[in-house]
PDB file of C-alpha atoms in Angstrom:
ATOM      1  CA  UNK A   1       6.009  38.199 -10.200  1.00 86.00           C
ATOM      2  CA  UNK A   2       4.599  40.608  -7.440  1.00 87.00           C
ATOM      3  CA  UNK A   3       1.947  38.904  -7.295  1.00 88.00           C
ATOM      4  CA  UNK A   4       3.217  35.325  -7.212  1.00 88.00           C
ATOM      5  CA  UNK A   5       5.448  36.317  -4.024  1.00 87.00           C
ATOM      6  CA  UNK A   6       2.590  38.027  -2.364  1.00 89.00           C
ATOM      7  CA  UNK A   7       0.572  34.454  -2.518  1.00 87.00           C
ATOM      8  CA  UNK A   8       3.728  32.597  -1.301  1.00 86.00           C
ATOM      9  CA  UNK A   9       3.960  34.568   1.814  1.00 89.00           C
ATOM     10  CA  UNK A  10       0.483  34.812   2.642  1.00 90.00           C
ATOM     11  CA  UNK A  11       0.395  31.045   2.281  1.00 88.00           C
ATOM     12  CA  UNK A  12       3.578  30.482   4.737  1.00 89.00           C
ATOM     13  CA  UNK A  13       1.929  33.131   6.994  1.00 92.00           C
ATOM     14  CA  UNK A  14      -1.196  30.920   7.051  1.00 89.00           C
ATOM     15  CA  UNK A  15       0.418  28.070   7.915  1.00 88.00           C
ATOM     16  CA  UNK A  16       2.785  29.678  10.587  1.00 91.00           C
ATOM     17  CA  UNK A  17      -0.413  31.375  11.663  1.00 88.00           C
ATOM     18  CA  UNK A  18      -2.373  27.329  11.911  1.00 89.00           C
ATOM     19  CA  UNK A  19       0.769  25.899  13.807  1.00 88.00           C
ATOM     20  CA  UNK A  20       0.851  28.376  16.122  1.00 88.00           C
ATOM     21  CA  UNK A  21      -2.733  28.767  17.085  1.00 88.00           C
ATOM     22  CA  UNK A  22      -3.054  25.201  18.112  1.00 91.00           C
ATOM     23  CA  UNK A  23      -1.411  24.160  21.465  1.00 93.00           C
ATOM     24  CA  UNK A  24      -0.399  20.853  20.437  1.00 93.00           C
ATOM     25  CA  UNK A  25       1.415  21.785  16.765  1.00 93.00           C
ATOM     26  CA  UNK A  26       3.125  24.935  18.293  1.00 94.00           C
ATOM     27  CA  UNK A  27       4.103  22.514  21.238  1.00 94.00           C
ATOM     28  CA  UNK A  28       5.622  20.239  18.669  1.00 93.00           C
ATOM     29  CA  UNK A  29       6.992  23.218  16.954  1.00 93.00           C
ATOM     30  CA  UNK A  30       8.926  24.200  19.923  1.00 93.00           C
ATOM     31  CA  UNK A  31      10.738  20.973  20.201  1.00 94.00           C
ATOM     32  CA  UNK A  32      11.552  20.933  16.529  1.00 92.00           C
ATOM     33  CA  UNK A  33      13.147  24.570  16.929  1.00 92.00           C
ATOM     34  CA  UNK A  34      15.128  22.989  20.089  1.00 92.00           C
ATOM     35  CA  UNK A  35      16.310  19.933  17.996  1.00 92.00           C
ATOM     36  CA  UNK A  36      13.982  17.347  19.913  1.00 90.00           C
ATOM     37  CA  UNK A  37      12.858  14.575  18.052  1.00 87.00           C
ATOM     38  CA  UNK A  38       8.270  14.127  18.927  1.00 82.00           C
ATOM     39  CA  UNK A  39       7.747  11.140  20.838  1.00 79.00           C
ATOM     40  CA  UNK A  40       6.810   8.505  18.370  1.00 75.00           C
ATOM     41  CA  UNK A  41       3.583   6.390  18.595  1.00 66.00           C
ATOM     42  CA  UNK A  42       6.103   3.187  19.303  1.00 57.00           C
ATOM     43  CA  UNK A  43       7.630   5.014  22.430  1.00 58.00           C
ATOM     44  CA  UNK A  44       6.649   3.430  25.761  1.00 58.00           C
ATOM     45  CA  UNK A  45       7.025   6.153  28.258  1.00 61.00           C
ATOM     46  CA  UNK A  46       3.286   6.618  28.621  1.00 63.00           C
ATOM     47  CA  UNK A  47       2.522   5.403  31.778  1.00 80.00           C
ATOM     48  CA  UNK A  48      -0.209   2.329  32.121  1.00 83.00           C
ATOM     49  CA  UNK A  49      -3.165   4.711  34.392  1.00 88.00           C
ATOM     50  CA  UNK A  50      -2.846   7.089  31.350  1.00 89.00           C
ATOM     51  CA  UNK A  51      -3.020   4.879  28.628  1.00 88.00           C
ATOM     52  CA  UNK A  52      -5.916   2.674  30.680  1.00 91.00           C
ATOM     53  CA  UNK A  53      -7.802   6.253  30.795  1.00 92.00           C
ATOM     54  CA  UNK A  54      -7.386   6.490  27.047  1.00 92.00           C
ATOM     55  CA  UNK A  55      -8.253   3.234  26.149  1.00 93.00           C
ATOM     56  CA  UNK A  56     -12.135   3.348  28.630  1.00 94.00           C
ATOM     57  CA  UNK A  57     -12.449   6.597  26.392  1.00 93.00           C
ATOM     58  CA  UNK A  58     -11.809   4.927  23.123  1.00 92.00           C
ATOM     59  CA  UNK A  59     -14.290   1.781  24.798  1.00 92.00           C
ATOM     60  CA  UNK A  60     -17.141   4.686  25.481  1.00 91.00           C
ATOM     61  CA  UNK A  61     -16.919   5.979  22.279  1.00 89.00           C
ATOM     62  CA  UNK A  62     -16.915   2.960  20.783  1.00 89.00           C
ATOM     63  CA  UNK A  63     -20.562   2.052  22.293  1.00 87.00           C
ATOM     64  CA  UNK A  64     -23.694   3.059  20.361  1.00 85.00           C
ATOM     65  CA  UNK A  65     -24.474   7.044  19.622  1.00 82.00           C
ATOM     66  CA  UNK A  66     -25.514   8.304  23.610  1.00 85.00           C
ATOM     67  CA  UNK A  67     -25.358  12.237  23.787  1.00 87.00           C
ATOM     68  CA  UNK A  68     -25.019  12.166  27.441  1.00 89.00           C
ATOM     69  CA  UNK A  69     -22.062  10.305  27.332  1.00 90.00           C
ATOM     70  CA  UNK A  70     -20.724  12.218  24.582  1.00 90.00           C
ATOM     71  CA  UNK A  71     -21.464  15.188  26.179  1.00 92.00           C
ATOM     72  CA  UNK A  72     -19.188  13.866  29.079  1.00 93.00           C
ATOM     73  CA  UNK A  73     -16.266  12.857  26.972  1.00 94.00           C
ATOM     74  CA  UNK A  74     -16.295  16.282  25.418  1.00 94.00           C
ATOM     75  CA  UNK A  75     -15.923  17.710  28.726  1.00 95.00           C
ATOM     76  CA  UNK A  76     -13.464  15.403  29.759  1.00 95.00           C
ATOM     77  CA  UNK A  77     -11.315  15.859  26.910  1.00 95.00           C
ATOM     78  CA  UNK A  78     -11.727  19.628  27.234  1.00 95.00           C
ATOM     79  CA  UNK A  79     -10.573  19.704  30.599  1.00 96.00           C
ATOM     80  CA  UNK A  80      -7.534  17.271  29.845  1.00 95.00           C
ATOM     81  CA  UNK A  81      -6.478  19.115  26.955  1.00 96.00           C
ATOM     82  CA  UNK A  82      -6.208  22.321  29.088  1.00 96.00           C
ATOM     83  CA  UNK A  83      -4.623  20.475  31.837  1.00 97.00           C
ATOM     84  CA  UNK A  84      -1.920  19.350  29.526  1.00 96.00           C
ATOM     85  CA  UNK A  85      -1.576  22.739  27.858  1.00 96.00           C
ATOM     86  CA  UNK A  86      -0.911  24.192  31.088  1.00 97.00           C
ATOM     87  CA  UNK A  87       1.575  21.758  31.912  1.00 97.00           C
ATOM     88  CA  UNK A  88       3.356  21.846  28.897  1.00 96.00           C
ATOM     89  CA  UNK A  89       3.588  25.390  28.465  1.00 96.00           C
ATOM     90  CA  UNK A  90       4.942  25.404  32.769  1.00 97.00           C
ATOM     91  CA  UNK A  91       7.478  22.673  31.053  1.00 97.00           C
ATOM     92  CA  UNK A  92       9.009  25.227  28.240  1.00 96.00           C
ATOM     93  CA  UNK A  93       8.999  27.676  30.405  1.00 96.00           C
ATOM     94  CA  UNK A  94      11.854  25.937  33.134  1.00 97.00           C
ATOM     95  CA  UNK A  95      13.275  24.787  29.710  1.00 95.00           C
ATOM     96  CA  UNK A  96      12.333  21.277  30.591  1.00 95.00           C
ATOM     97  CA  UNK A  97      12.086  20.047  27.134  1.00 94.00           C
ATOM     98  CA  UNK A  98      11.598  16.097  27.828  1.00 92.00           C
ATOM     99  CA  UNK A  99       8.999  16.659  29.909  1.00 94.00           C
ATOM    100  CA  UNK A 100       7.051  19.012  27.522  1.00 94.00           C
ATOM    101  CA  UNK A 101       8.005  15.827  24.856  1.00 93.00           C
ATOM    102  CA  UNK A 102       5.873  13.759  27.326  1.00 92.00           C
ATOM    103  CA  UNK A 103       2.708  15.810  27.880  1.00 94.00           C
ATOM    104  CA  UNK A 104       2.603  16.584  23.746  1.00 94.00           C
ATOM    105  CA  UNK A 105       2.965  12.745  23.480  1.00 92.00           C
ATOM    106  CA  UNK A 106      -0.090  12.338  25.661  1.00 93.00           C
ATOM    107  CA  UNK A 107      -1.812  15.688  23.847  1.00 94.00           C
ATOM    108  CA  UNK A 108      -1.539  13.474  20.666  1.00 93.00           C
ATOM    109  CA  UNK A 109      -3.903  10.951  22.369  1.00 93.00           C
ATOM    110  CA  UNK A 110      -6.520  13.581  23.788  1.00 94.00           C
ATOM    111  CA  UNK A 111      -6.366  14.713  19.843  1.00 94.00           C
ATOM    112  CA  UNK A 112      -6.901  11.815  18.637  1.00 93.00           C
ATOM    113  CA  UNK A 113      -9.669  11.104  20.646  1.00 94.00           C
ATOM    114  CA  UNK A 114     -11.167  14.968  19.932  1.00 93.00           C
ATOM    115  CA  UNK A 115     -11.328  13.838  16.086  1.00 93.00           C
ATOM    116  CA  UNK A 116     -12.815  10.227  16.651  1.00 92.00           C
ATOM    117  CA  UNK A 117     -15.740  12.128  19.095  1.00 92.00           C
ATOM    118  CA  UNK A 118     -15.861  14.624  16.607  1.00 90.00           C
ATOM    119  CA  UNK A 119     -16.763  11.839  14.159  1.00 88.00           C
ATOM    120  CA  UNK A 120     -18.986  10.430  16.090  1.00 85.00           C
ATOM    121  CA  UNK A 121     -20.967  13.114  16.342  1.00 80.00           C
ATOM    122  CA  UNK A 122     -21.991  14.329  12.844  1.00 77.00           C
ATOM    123  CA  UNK A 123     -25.139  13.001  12.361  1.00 68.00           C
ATOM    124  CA  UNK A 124     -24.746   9.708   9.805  1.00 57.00           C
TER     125      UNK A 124
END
């Protein structure tokens, strides 16, 4: 019985440990906890110059295998994701949570587009 309870926790500990190490999920977290529903992928409160950005990204890694550009993206995304994290976390902190709904919104994206690059490059 011990034994079963010990492997329960550690597995909820795990998880609690995953959600919190990761901007995004404790982001999303946070809202849940303050009763504030994720922006859903049919919301239209992404503004057009952020969803153009996303959608050259999703163009340029839709192109043929080019390490220099994918070099680039990774950056790019790297310094976005940061951006937003810094952002978001400013947003919490003046208890501002529909703006912090926003930027996780647009986190989702830069996510999104981390796996798809990541996918890109493993070598086929």
């Amino acid at each position: 019985k011990e034994q079963y309870y010990s492997e329960q926790h550690s597995s909820l500990i795990n998880k609690a440990y995953q959600t919190l190490l990761n901007p995004l999920s404790r982001g999303l977290y946070l809202l849940e906890l303050n009763g504030v529903e994720p922006a859903q992928e049919t919301d239209s409160d992404a503004d057009s110059v952020f969803l153009t950005e996303i959608m050259e990204i999703n163009e340029k890694l839709a192109e043929p295998k080019n390490e220099d550009i994918l070099e680039e993206i990774e950056t790019l995304i790297k310094v976005k994701q940061e951006e937003l994290t810094k952002e978001v976390t400013a947003a919490f902190e003046r208890d501002d949570l529909q703006e912090a709904k926003k930027l996780l919104a647009k986190m989702k994206y830069f996510a999104s587009l981390e796996d798809k690059l990541k996918n890109k490059k493993i070598p086929s």
